[in-house]
C-alpha cells in the first residue's frame, strides 16, 4: 500500500499523464495545487517524488501564491519565475442526493466546479476532481477547463484519458502491494 492521500495519487497520475502528453520527459511543468488542508504521509516511484516535493513545501505550498502576489518583500523575486500552466484541485469526497442523506447544495457545485466565463483564464488548463458517493459506490469525477485559444478539446481529451490510465496503473500497483503485505499473494516479477 502507498500510504498516500487521494490528492497525492491524483496529482501523481496528473504528473505522469502530463509527461506522456507533452512527450518531453525532461522539461518541468508548474502546477498550482489548491489545498484543502488534507495532507498525510506518503510513498512509491513517481508518487514518492511528488510527495517529497509537497512535503518540502511549508503547508504543502499553501502560502506560495500569497508570497508571489501579496507579499511586497517576496513578490519581485518570485515574479522572475514563470507562472503555473496547470491548476489542480481535489475537492474531496461528497455525497450525491440519490445515494446519501447528505450532499452539497446545487449552487455550491456550480460555484466549485465551474469556470467563470467573464474572468480571464489564469492557467492553460484547470482540473477539478471530486469523489462522489453514488448508489454503486464512490466514483471519481473530473472537470477540465481550458481556454479554447490555448488547447483543443482533442488534446485535453487525450490528457484526460492518459490521466485515467495512470490512475488505473497506480491503483493496480497498490492492490498488488496490498495483497503481498497481506500474504495472500506474491507479486509476480518478469
Short mmCIF file of N, CA and C in Angstrom, two decimals:
data_model
loop_
_atom_site.label_atom_id
_atom_site.label_comp_id
_atom_site.label_asym_id
_atom_site.label_seq_id
_atom_site.Cartn_x
_atom_site.Cartn_y
_atom_site.Cartn_z
N UNK A 1 0.85 -1.17 0.00
CA UNK A 1 0.00 0.00 0.00
C UNK A 1 0.90 1.23 0.00
N UNK A 2 0.46 2.31 -0.66
CA UNK A 2 1.27 3.51 -0.80
C UNK A 2 1.27 4.41 0.43
N UNK A 3 0.27 4.30 1.28
CA UNK A 3 0.11 5.22 2.42
C UNK A 3 0.06 6.65 1.91
N UNK A 4 -0.79 6.90 0.95
CA UNK A 4 -0.89 8.20 0.29
C UNK A 4 -2.31 8.73 0.41
N UNK A 5 -2.43 10.03 0.30
CA UNK A 5 -3.76 10.63 0.27
C UNK A 5 -4.31 10.54 -1.14
N UNK A 6 -5.61 10.72 -1.28
CA UNK A 6 -6.24 10.75 -2.60
C UNK A 6 -5.61 11.87 -3.43
N UNK A 7 -5.42 13.02 -2.82
CA UNK A 7 -4.80 14.16 -3.50
C UNK A 7 -3.43 13.79 -4.07
N UNK A 8 -2.63 13.08 -3.29
CA UNK A 8 -1.29 12.69 -3.71
C UNK A 8 -1.34 11.77 -4.94
N UNK A 9 -2.24 10.80 -4.90
CA UNK A 9 -2.36 9.85 -6.01
C UNK A 9 -2.87 10.55 -7.27
N UNK A 10 -3.89 11.39 -7.13
CA UNK A 10 -4.43 12.10 -8.29
C UNK A 10 -3.39 13.02 -8.91
N UNK A 11 -2.64 13.71 -8.08
CA UNK A 11 -1.60 14.61 -8.58
C UNK A 11 -0.46 13.83 -9.23
N UNK A 12 -0.09 12.69 -8.67
CA UNK A 12 0.94 11.85 -9.28
C UNK A 12 0.47 11.34 -10.64
N UNK A 13 -0.79 10.90 -10.72
CA UNK A 13 -1.34 10.49 -12.02
C UNK A 13 -1.29 11.61 -13.03
N UNK A 14 -1.59 12.84 -12.58
CA UNK A 14 -1.55 14.00 -13.47
C UNK A 14 -0.12 14.26 -13.94
N UNK A 15 0.86 14.16 -13.03
CA UNK A 15 2.26 14.36 -13.41
C UNK A 15 2.69 13.34 -14.47
N UNK A 16 2.33 12.08 -14.26
CA UNK A 16 2.67 11.04 -15.23
C UNK A 16 1.98 11.28 -16.57
N UNK A 17 0.71 11.68 -16.53
CA UNK A 17 -0.06 11.92 -17.75
C UNK A 17 0.49 13.11 -18.52
N UNK A 18 0.81 14.19 -17.82
CA UNK A 18 1.32 15.38 -18.50
C UNK A 18 2.67 15.08 -19.14
N UNK A 19 3.51 14.29 -18.47
CA UNK A 19 4.81 13.92 -19.03
C UNK A 19 4.61 13.18 -20.36
N UNK A 20 3.70 12.22 -20.38
CA UNK A 20 3.45 11.47 -21.61
C UNK A 20 2.76 12.35 -22.66
N UNK A 21 1.80 13.16 -22.23
CA UNK A 21 1.03 14.02 -23.13
C UNK A 21 1.93 15.02 -23.84
N UNK A 22 2.87 15.61 -23.10
CA UNK A 22 3.78 16.61 -23.68
C UNK A 22 4.92 15.96 -24.45
N UNK A 23 5.15 14.68 -24.23
CA UNK A 23 6.19 13.92 -24.94
C UNK A 23 7.58 14.54 -24.77
N UNK A 24 7.84 15.13 -23.60
CA UNK A 24 9.15 15.73 -23.34
C UNK A 24 9.49 15.53 -21.87
N UNK A 25 9.92 14.36 -21.53
CA UNK A 25 10.12 13.98 -20.14
C UNK A 25 11.13 14.83 -19.39
N UNK A 26 11.97 15.59 -20.10
CA UNK A 26 13.00 16.35 -19.42
C UNK A 26 12.56 17.72 -18.91
N UNK A 27 11.44 18.24 -19.39
CA UNK A 27 11.04 19.61 -19.01
C UNK A 27 9.98 19.58 -17.92
N UNK A 28 10.17 20.42 -16.94
CA UNK A 28 9.22 20.50 -15.82
C UNK A 28 8.00 21.33 -16.21
N UNK A 29 6.90 21.03 -15.58
CA UNK A 29 5.66 21.78 -15.74
C UNK A 29 5.25 22.27 -14.37
N UNK A 30 4.95 23.54 -14.25
CA UNK A 30 4.49 24.07 -12.98
C UNK A 30 2.99 23.84 -12.84
N UNK A 31 2.58 23.39 -11.67
CA UNK A 31 1.18 23.12 -11.38
C UNK A 31 0.79 23.84 -10.10
N UNK A 32 -0.24 24.66 -10.17
CA UNK A 32 -0.81 25.24 -8.95
C UNK A 32 -1.70 24.18 -8.33
N UNK A 33 -1.48 23.87 -7.07
CA UNK A 33 -2.28 22.87 -6.38
C UNK A 33 -3.11 23.58 -5.32
N UNK A 34 -4.42 23.52 -5.50
CA UNK A 34 -5.32 24.08 -4.50
C UNK A 34 -5.24 23.18 -3.27
N UNK A 35 -5.10 23.75 -2.11
CA UNK A 35 -5.00 22.96 -0.89
C UNK A 35 -6.24 23.09 -0.05
N UNK A 36 -6.60 21.99 0.60
CA UNK A 36 -7.77 21.97 1.47
C UNK A 36 -7.40 21.37 2.82
N UNK A 37 -6.13 21.48 3.18
CA UNK A 37 -5.60 21.01 4.46
C UNK A 37 -6.00 19.55 4.72
N UNK A 38 -5.68 18.67 3.74
CA UNK A 38 -5.94 17.24 3.89
C UNK A 38 -4.65 16.46 3.64
N UNK A 39 -3.53 16.97 4.11
CA UNK A 39 -2.24 16.33 3.85
C UNK A 39 -1.95 15.22 4.86
N UNK A 40 -1.33 14.10 4.38
CA UNK A 40 -0.91 12.99 5.24
C UNK A 40 0.43 12.46 4.76
N UNK A 41 0.89 11.36 5.35
CA UNK A 41 2.15 10.73 4.93
C UNK A 41 2.00 10.08 3.56
N UNK A 42 3.14 9.68 2.88
CA UNK A 42 3.11 9.15 1.50
C UNK A 42 4.00 7.99 1.12
N UNK A 43 4.39 7.91 -0.36
CA UNK A 43 5.16 6.77 -0.77
C UNK A 43 5.85 6.12 -1.93
N UNK A 44 5.57 5.71 -3.21
CA UNK A 44 6.35 4.85 -4.14
C UNK A 44 6.56 5.43 -5.54
N UNK A 45 7.83 5.24 -6.16
CA UNK A 45 8.11 5.67 -7.52
C UNK A 45 7.85 7.13 -7.73
N UNK A 46 7.06 7.47 -8.75
CA UNK A 46 6.70 8.86 -9.03
C UNK A 46 5.93 9.45 -7.87
N UNK A 47 5.15 8.60 -7.19
CA UNK A 47 4.38 9.04 -6.03
C UNK A 47 5.31 9.55 -4.93
N UNK A 48 6.43 8.88 -4.73
CA UNK A 48 7.40 9.33 -3.72
C UNK A 48 7.96 10.69 -4.07
N UNK A 49 8.27 10.92 -5.37
CA UNK A 49 8.82 12.21 -5.79
C UNK A 49 7.82 13.33 -5.60
N UNK A 50 6.56 13.08 -5.98
CA UNK A 50 5.52 14.11 -5.80
C UNK A 50 5.36 14.40 -4.32
N UNK A 51 5.27 13.36 -3.53
CA UNK A 51 5.07 13.54 -2.09
C UNK A 51 6.26 14.26 -1.46
N UNK A 52 7.49 13.87 -1.85
CA UNK A 52 8.67 14.52 -1.30
C UNK A 52 8.67 16.01 -1.63
N UNK A 53 8.25 16.34 -2.85
CA UNK A 53 8.18 17.75 -3.23
C UNK A 53 7.13 18.49 -2.40
N UNK A 54 5.95 17.90 -2.26
CA UNK A 54 4.90 18.53 -1.46
C UNK A 54 5.33 18.66 0.00
N UNK A 55 6.00 17.63 0.52
CA UNK A 55 6.46 17.66 1.91
C UNK A 55 7.52 18.74 2.13
N UNK A 56 8.28 19.05 1.08
CA UNK A 56 9.33 20.06 1.20
C UNK A 56 8.82 21.49 1.24
N UNK A 57 7.55 21.66 0.96
CA UNK A 57 6.96 22.99 0.96
C UNK A 57 6.24 23.25 2.28
N UNK A 58 6.41 24.42 2.86
CA UNK A 58 5.65 24.73 4.07
C UNK A 58 4.15 24.65 3.79
N UNK A 59 3.43 23.95 4.63
CA UNK A 59 1.98 23.77 4.48
C UNK A 59 1.61 23.28 3.09
N UNK A 60 2.43 22.38 2.53
CA UNK A 60 2.23 21.81 1.19
C UNK A 60 2.10 22.89 0.13
N UNK A 61 2.79 24.03 0.32
CA UNK A 61 2.78 25.10 -0.68
C UNK A 61 1.62 26.06 -0.57
N UNK A 62 0.83 25.92 0.48
CA UNK A 62 -0.38 26.73 0.64
C UNK A 62 -0.13 28.22 0.52
N UNK A 63 0.99 28.73 1.02
CA UNK A 63 1.24 30.16 1.03
C UNK A 63 2.00 30.70 -0.16
N UNK A 64 2.37 29.86 -1.13
CA UNK A 64 3.20 30.33 -2.24
C UNK A 64 2.52 31.41 -3.07
N UNK A 65 1.24 31.29 -3.32
CA UNK A 65 0.53 32.33 -4.06
C UNK A 65 0.54 33.64 -3.29
N UNK A 66 0.40 33.55 -1.98
CA UNK A 66 0.45 34.76 -1.16
C UNK A 66 1.82 35.41 -1.24
N UNK A 67 2.89 34.60 -1.21
CA UNK A 67 4.24 35.15 -1.29
C UNK A 67 4.50 35.79 -2.66
N UNK A 68 3.96 35.17 -3.71
CA UNK A 68 4.21 35.67 -5.05
C UNK A 68 3.42 36.93 -5.38
N UNK A 69 2.19 37.01 -4.90
CA UNK A 69 1.33 38.11 -5.32
C UNK A 69 1.00 39.14 -4.24
N UNK A 70 1.10 38.79 -2.99
CA UNK A 70 0.65 39.70 -1.95
C UNK A 70 1.73 40.16 -0.98
N UNK A 71 2.91 39.58 -1.04
CA UNK A 71 3.96 39.95 -0.11
C UNK A 71 4.95 40.86 -0.85
N UNK A 72 5.02 42.11 -0.47
CA UNK A 72 5.86 43.08 -1.17
C UNK A 72 7.35 42.73 -1.10
N UNK A 73 7.79 42.03 -0.06
CA UNK A 73 9.20 41.66 0.07
C UNK A 73 9.59 40.52 -0.87
N UNK A 74 8.67 39.61 -1.16
CA UNK A 74 9.00 38.43 -1.97
C UNK A 74 8.44 38.49 -3.39
N UNK A 75 7.49 39.36 -3.65
CA UNK A 75 6.82 39.41 -4.95
C UNK A 75 7.79 39.64 -6.11
N UNK A 76 8.72 40.59 -5.97
CA UNK A 76 9.62 40.90 -7.08
C UNK A 76 10.55 39.72 -7.39
N UNK A 77 11.05 39.04 -6.36
CA UNK A 77 11.93 37.88 -6.59
C UNK A 77 11.16 36.74 -7.25
N UNK A 78 9.96 36.48 -6.79
CA UNK A 78 9.17 35.38 -7.35
C UNK A 78 8.58 35.71 -8.71
N UNK A 79 8.45 36.98 -9.04
CA UNK A 79 7.91 37.38 -10.34
C UNK A 79 8.84 36.98 -11.49
N UNK A 80 10.12 36.76 -11.17
CA UNK A 80 11.08 36.33 -12.19
C UNK A 80 10.80 34.93 -12.71
N UNK A 81 10.10 34.12 -11.92
CA UNK A 81 9.82 32.75 -12.31
C UNK A 81 8.51 32.68 -13.09
N UNK A 82 8.41 31.72 -14.01
CA UNK A 82 7.16 31.60 -14.77
C UNK A 82 6.01 31.15 -13.87
N UNK A 83 4.81 31.48 -14.27
CA UNK A 83 3.62 31.03 -13.54
C UNK A 83 3.28 29.60 -13.92
N UNK A 84 2.43 28.99 -13.13
CA UNK A 84 1.99 27.62 -13.40
C UNK A 84 1.08 27.59 -14.61
N UNK A 85 1.25 26.56 -15.43
CA UNK A 85 0.40 26.39 -16.61
C UNK A 85 -0.86 25.60 -16.29
N UNK A 86 -0.79 24.78 -15.25
CA UNK A 86 -1.89 23.88 -14.90
C UNK A 86 -2.31 24.15 -13.46
N UNK A 87 -3.62 24.11 -13.23
CA UNK A 87 -4.16 24.20 -11.87
C UNK A 87 -4.84 22.88 -11.55
N UNK A 88 -4.54 22.33 -10.37
CA UNK A 88 -5.15 21.07 -9.93
C UNK A 88 -5.84 21.31 -8.60
N UNK A 89 -7.07 20.81 -8.49
CA UNK A 89 -7.83 20.99 -7.26
C UNK A 89 -8.63 19.72 -6.98
N UNK A 90 -8.29 19.02 -5.89
CA UNK A 90 -9.11 17.89 -5.45
C UNK A 90 -10.06 18.42 -4.39
N UNK A 91 -11.34 18.39 -4.70
CA UNK A 91 -12.35 18.98 -3.84
C UNK A 91 -12.77 18.08 -2.68
N UNK A 92 -12.33 16.84 -2.70
CA UNK A 92 -12.66 15.92 -1.62
C UNK A 92 -13.81 14.99 -1.98
N UNK A 93 -14.41 14.41 -0.97
CA UNK A 93 -15.47 13.42 -1.15
C UNK A 93 -16.79 14.03 -0.73
N UNK A 94 -17.79 13.88 -1.61
CA UNK A 94 -19.10 14.44 -1.33
C UNK A 94 -20.18 13.40 -1.57
N UNK A 95 -21.31 13.59 -0.97
CA UNK A 95 -22.46 12.73 -1.22
C UNK A 95 -23.32 13.33 -2.32
N UNK A 96 -24.02 12.48 -3.03
CA UNK A 96 -24.98 12.96 -4.02
C UNK A 96 -26.37 12.58 -3.54
N UNK A 97 -27.38 13.40 -3.81
CA UNK A 97 -28.72 13.21 -3.24
C UNK A 97 -29.31 11.82 -3.43
N UNK A 98 -29.07 11.19 -4.58
CA UNK A 98 -29.69 9.88 -4.82
C UNK A 98 -29.00 8.74 -4.08
N UNK A 99 -27.84 9.00 -3.46
CA UNK A 99 -27.11 7.93 -2.79
C UNK A 99 -26.95 8.11 -1.29
N UNK A 100 -27.04 9.32 -0.82
CA UNK A 100 -26.79 9.59 0.60
C UNK A 100 -27.83 10.55 1.16
N UNK A 101 -27.87 10.65 2.45
CA UNK A 101 -28.78 11.61 3.06
C UNK A 101 -28.08 12.95 3.29
N UNK A 102 -26.88 13.10 2.75
CA UNK A 102 -26.17 14.37 2.81
C UNK A 102 -25.55 14.63 1.44
N UNK A 103 -25.44 15.87 1.05
CA UNK A 103 -24.80 16.22 -0.21
C UNK A 103 -24.54 17.72 -0.24
N UNK A 104 -23.92 18.15 -1.29
CA UNK A 104 -23.66 19.57 -1.49
C UNK A 104 -24.93 20.27 -1.97
N UNK A 105 -24.98 21.55 -1.77
CA UNK A 105 -26.09 22.34 -2.31
C UNK A 105 -25.84 22.53 -3.80
N UNK A 106 -26.89 22.52 -4.60
CA UNK A 106 -26.75 22.62 -6.06
C UNK A 106 -25.94 23.85 -6.47
N UNK A 107 -26.18 24.98 -5.81
CA UNK A 107 -25.43 26.18 -6.16
C UNK A 107 -23.96 26.07 -5.77
N UNK A 108 -23.64 25.26 -4.79
CA UNK A 108 -22.25 25.07 -4.39
C UNK A 108 -21.49 24.30 -5.45
N UNK A 109 -22.14 23.31 -6.08
CA UNK A 109 -21.48 22.55 -7.14
C UNK A 109 -21.09 23.46 -8.28
N UNK A 110 -22.00 24.29 -8.73
CA UNK A 110 -21.72 25.20 -9.84
C UNK A 110 -20.58 26.15 -9.49
N UNK A 111 -20.57 26.65 -8.28
CA UNK A 111 -19.52 27.59 -7.86
C UNK A 111 -18.17 26.90 -7.75
N UNK A 112 -18.15 25.67 -7.24
CA UNK A 112 -16.89 24.98 -7.01
C UNK A 112 -16.29 24.41 -8.29
N UNK A 113 -17.11 23.97 -9.21
CA UNK A 113 -16.60 23.27 -10.38
C UNK A 113 -16.51 24.12 -11.63
N UNK A 114 -17.31 25.13 -11.73
CA UNK A 114 -17.38 25.89 -12.97
C UNK A 114 -16.35 26.98 -13.08
N UNK A 115 -15.98 27.26 -14.32
CA UNK A 115 -15.10 28.39 -14.61
C UNK A 115 -16.00 29.58 -14.93
N UNK A 116 -15.60 30.75 -14.49
CA UNK A 116 -16.36 31.96 -14.75
C UNK A 116 -15.96 32.49 -16.12
N UNK A 117 -16.88 32.42 -17.07
CA UNK A 117 -16.58 32.85 -18.44
C UNK A 117 -16.22 34.33 -18.52
N UNK A 118 -16.61 35.11 -17.53
CA UNK A 118 -16.32 36.53 -17.54
C UNK A 118 -14.92 36.87 -17.05
N UNK A 119 -14.22 35.89 -16.52
CA UNK A 119 -12.87 36.13 -15.98
C UNK A 119 -11.81 35.58 -16.93
N UNK A 120 -10.66 36.27 -17.03
CA UNK A 120 -9.59 35.70 -17.86
C UNK A 120 -9.04 34.44 -17.20
N UNK A 121 -8.62 33.50 -18.02
CA UNK A 121 -8.09 32.24 -17.50
C UNK A 121 -6.71 32.48 -16.89
N UNK A 122 -6.51 31.96 -15.70
CA UNK A 122 -5.22 32.10 -15.02
C UNK A 122 -4.25 30.98 -15.41
N UNK A 123 -4.79 29.90 -15.99
CA UNK A 123 -3.98 28.73 -16.34
C UNK A 123 -4.40 28.23 -17.73
N UNK A 124 -3.49 27.55 -18.40
CA UNK A 124 -3.82 26.95 -19.68
C UNK A 124 -4.78 25.78 -19.50
N UNK A 125 -4.77 25.19 -18.31
CA UNK A 125 -5.63 24.03 -18.03
C UNK A 125 -5.95 23.98 -16.54
N UNK A 126 -7.20 23.74 -16.21
CA UNK A 126 -7.62 23.55 -14.83
C UNK A 126 -8.31 22.21 -14.72
N UNK A 127 -7.94 21.44 -13.70
CA UNK A 127 -8.58 20.16 -13.42
C UNK A 127 -9.13 20.20 -12.00
N UNK A 128 -10.44 20.09 -11.88
CA UNK A 128 -11.11 19.96 -10.58
C UNK A 128 -11.59 18.52 -10.48
N UNK A 129 -11.12 17.80 -9.46
CA UNK A 129 -11.52 16.41 -9.26
C UNK A 129 -12.31 16.30 -7.97
N UNK A 130 -13.28 15.38 -7.94
CA UNK A 130 -14.11 15.18 -6.76
C UNK A 130 -14.52 13.71 -6.70
N UNK A 131 -14.57 13.15 -5.49
CA UNK A 131 -15.08 11.81 -5.31
C UNK A 131 -16.53 11.94 -4.87
N UNK A 132 -17.43 11.30 -5.61
CA UNK A 132 -18.86 11.37 -5.32
C UNK A 132 -19.36 10.02 -4.81
N UNK A 133 -20.03 10.04 -3.66
CA UNK A 133 -20.65 8.82 -3.15
C UNK A 133 -21.94 8.59 -3.92
N UNK A 134 -21.94 7.56 -4.75
CA UNK A 134 -23.08 7.23 -5.62
C UNK A 134 -23.70 5.91 -5.15
N UNK A 135 -24.89 5.56 -5.66
CA UNK A 135 -25.54 4.31 -5.24
C UNK A 135 -24.66 3.07 -5.43
N UNK A 136 -23.84 3.03 -6.49
CA UNK A 136 -22.97 1.89 -6.75
C UNK A 136 -21.62 1.97 -6.06
N UNK A 137 -21.38 3.01 -5.28
CA UNK A 137 -20.10 3.20 -4.60
C UNK A 137 -19.47 4.51 -5.02
N UNK A 138 -18.31 4.82 -4.47
CA UNK A 138 -17.66 6.09 -4.79
C UNK A 138 -17.17 6.13 -6.24
N UNK A 139 -17.31 7.29 -6.88
CA UNK A 139 -16.85 7.49 -8.25
C UNK A 139 -16.05 8.78 -8.31
N UNK A 140 -14.95 8.73 -9.08
CA UNK A 140 -14.13 9.91 -9.28
C UNK A 140 -14.71 10.71 -10.43
N UNK A 141 -14.92 11.99 -10.18
CA UNK A 141 -15.37 12.90 -11.24
C UNK A 141 -14.24 13.87 -11.56
N UNK A 142 -14.08 14.18 -12.82
CA UNK A 142 -13.04 15.12 -13.25
C UNK A 142 -13.68 16.17 -14.14
N UNK A 143 -13.41 17.42 -13.82
CA UNK A 143 -13.95 18.55 -14.57
C UNK A 143 -12.76 19.36 -15.10
N UNK A 144 -12.63 19.40 -16.43
CA UNK A 144 -11.50 20.03 -17.10
C UNK A 144 -11.95 21.34 -17.73
N UNK A 145 -11.15 22.39 -17.56
CA UNK A 145 -11.44 23.70 -18.15
C UNK A 145 -10.17 24.23 -18.81
N UNK A 146 -10.34 24.86 -19.99
CA UNK A 146 -9.20 25.40 -20.71
C UNK A 146 -9.69 26.47 -21.68
N UNK A 147 -8.85 27.46 -21.97
CA UNK A 147 -9.20 28.45 -22.99
C UNK A 147 -9.08 27.80 -24.37
N UNK A 148 -10.12 27.91 -25.16
CA UNK A 148 -10.11 27.28 -26.49
C UNK A 148 -9.01 27.82 -27.40
N UNK A 149 -8.53 29.02 -27.14
CA UNK A 149 -7.44 29.58 -27.93
C UNK A 149 -6.10 28.95 -27.58
N UNK A 150 -6.05 28.23 -26.47
CA UNK A 150 -4.78 27.65 -26.00
C UNK A 150 -4.71 26.15 -26.27
N UNK A 151 -5.78 25.43 -25.97
CA UNK A 151 -5.81 23.97 -26.13
C UNK A 151 -7.06 23.55 -26.90
N UNK A 152 -6.95 22.42 -27.58
CA UNK A 152 -8.11 21.87 -28.27
C UNK A 152 -8.79 20.84 -27.38
N UNK A 153 -10.06 20.59 -27.66
CA UNK A 153 -10.78 19.56 -26.91
C UNK A 153 -10.13 18.20 -27.11
N UNK A 154 -9.66 17.92 -28.31
CA UNK A 154 -9.00 16.64 -28.59
C UNK A 154 -7.73 16.48 -27.74
N UNK A 155 -6.96 17.54 -27.61
CA UNK A 155 -5.74 17.49 -26.82
C UNK A 155 -6.05 17.25 -25.33
N UNK A 156 -7.05 17.94 -24.80
CA UNK A 156 -7.41 17.76 -23.40
C UNK A 156 -8.00 16.37 -23.17
N UNK A 157 -8.78 15.88 -24.14
CA UNK A 157 -9.33 14.53 -24.02
C UNK A 157 -8.20 13.50 -23.97
N UNK A 158 -7.16 13.68 -24.78
CA UNK A 158 -6.00 12.78 -24.76
C UNK A 158 -5.34 12.81 -23.38
N UNK A 159 -5.15 14.01 -22.83
CA UNK A 159 -4.56 14.12 -21.50
C UNK A 159 -5.45 13.45 -20.45
N UNK A 160 -6.74 13.68 -20.51
CA UNK A 160 -7.67 13.08 -19.54
C UNK A 160 -7.61 11.55 -19.59
N UNK A 161 -7.60 11.00 -20.80
CA UNK A 161 -7.53 9.54 -20.94
C UNK A 161 -6.21 9.00 -20.40
N UNK A 162 -5.13 9.73 -20.64
CA UNK A 162 -3.82 9.33 -20.14
C UNK A 162 -3.79 9.41 -18.61
N UNK A 163 -4.44 10.43 -18.04
CA UNK A 163 -4.51 10.58 -16.59
C UNK A 163 -5.25 9.40 -15.97
N UNK A 164 -6.40 9.03 -16.54
CA UNK A 164 -7.15 7.89 -16.00
C UNK A 164 -6.37 6.59 -16.16
N UNK A 165 -5.61 6.44 -17.24
CA UNK A 165 -4.76 5.25 -17.41
C UNK A 165 -3.68 5.21 -16.33
N UNK A 166 -3.08 6.36 -16.04
CA UNK A 166 -2.05 6.42 -14.98
C UNK A 166 -2.66 6.10 -13.62
N UNK A 167 -3.85 6.63 -13.35
CA UNK A 167 -4.52 6.34 -12.08
C UNK A 167 -4.85 4.86 -11.96
N UNK A 168 -5.29 4.27 -13.06
CA UNK A 168 -5.60 2.83 -13.06
C UNK A 168 -4.34 2.02 -12.76
N UNK A 169 -3.20 2.42 -13.36
CA UNK A 169 -1.95 1.72 -13.11
C UNK A 169 -1.53 1.86 -11.64
N UNK A 170 -1.68 3.05 -11.07
CA UNK A 170 -1.35 3.26 -9.66
C UNK A 170 -2.25 2.41 -8.76
N UNK A 171 -3.54 2.32 -9.10
CA UNK A 171 -4.48 1.52 -8.30
C UNK A 171 -4.12 0.04 -8.37
N UNK A 172 -3.78 -0.46 -9.57
CA UNK A 172 -3.38 -1.86 -9.70
C UNK A 172 -2.10 -2.15 -8.92
N UNK A 173 -1.16 -1.22 -8.98
CA UNK A 173 0.10 -1.39 -8.24
C UNK A 173 -0.17 -1.45 -6.73
N UNK A 174 -1.03 -0.55 -6.26
CA UNK A 174 -1.37 -0.53 -4.82
C UNK A 174 -2.05 -1.83 -4.42
N UNK A 175 -2.94 -2.35 -5.27
CA UNK A 175 -3.64 -3.60 -4.96
C UNK A 175 -2.65 -4.76 -4.88
N UNK A 176 -1.67 -4.80 -5.80
CA UNK A 176 -0.66 -5.86 -5.76
C UNK A 176 0.18 -5.76 -4.50
N UNK A 177 0.60 -4.54 -4.15
CA UNK A 177 1.38 -4.36 -2.93
C UNK A 177 0.57 -4.70 -1.70
N UNK A 178 -0.70 -4.34 -1.69
CA UNK A 178 -1.58 -4.61 -0.55
C UNK A 178 -1.76 -6.12 -0.37
N UNK A 179 -1.99 -6.84 -1.46
CA UNK A 179 -2.18 -8.29 -1.34
C UNK A 179 -0.89 -8.97 -0.92
N UNK A 180 0.24 -8.44 -1.32
CA UNK A 180 1.53 -9.01 -0.92
C UNK A 180 1.76 -8.80 0.57
N UNK A 181 1.38 -7.61 1.09
CA UNK A 181 1.52 -7.35 2.52
C UNK A 181 0.62 -8.26 3.34
N UNK A 182 -0.56 -8.60 2.80
CA UNK A 182 -1.47 -9.49 3.49
C UNK A 182 -0.99 -10.94 3.47
N UNK A 183 -0.03 -11.23 2.59
CA UNK A 183 0.48 -12.58 2.48
C UNK A 183 -0.42 -13.49 1.66
N UNK A 184 -1.45 -12.91 1.03
CA UNK A 184 -2.38 -13.73 0.26
C UNK A 184 -1.88 -14.01 -1.15
N UNK A 185 -0.95 -13.17 -1.63
CA UNK A 185 -0.48 -13.36 -2.99
C UNK A 185 0.88 -12.70 -3.11
N UNK A 186 1.79 -13.33 -3.80
CA UNK A 186 3.11 -12.76 -4.04
C UNK A 186 3.07 -12.01 -5.36
N UNK A 187 3.78 -10.86 -5.43
CA UNK A 187 3.84 -10.10 -6.66
C UNK A 187 4.71 -10.86 -7.65
N UNK A 188 4.22 -10.98 -8.89
CA UNK A 188 4.98 -11.66 -9.93
C UNK A 188 6.01 -10.72 -10.49
N UNK A 189 7.21 -11.21 -10.72
CA UNK A 189 8.28 -10.42 -11.33
C UNK A 189 8.57 -11.01 -12.70
N UNK A 190 8.80 -10.11 -13.65
CA UNK A 190 9.07 -10.55 -15.00
C UNK A 190 10.50 -10.97 -15.19
#
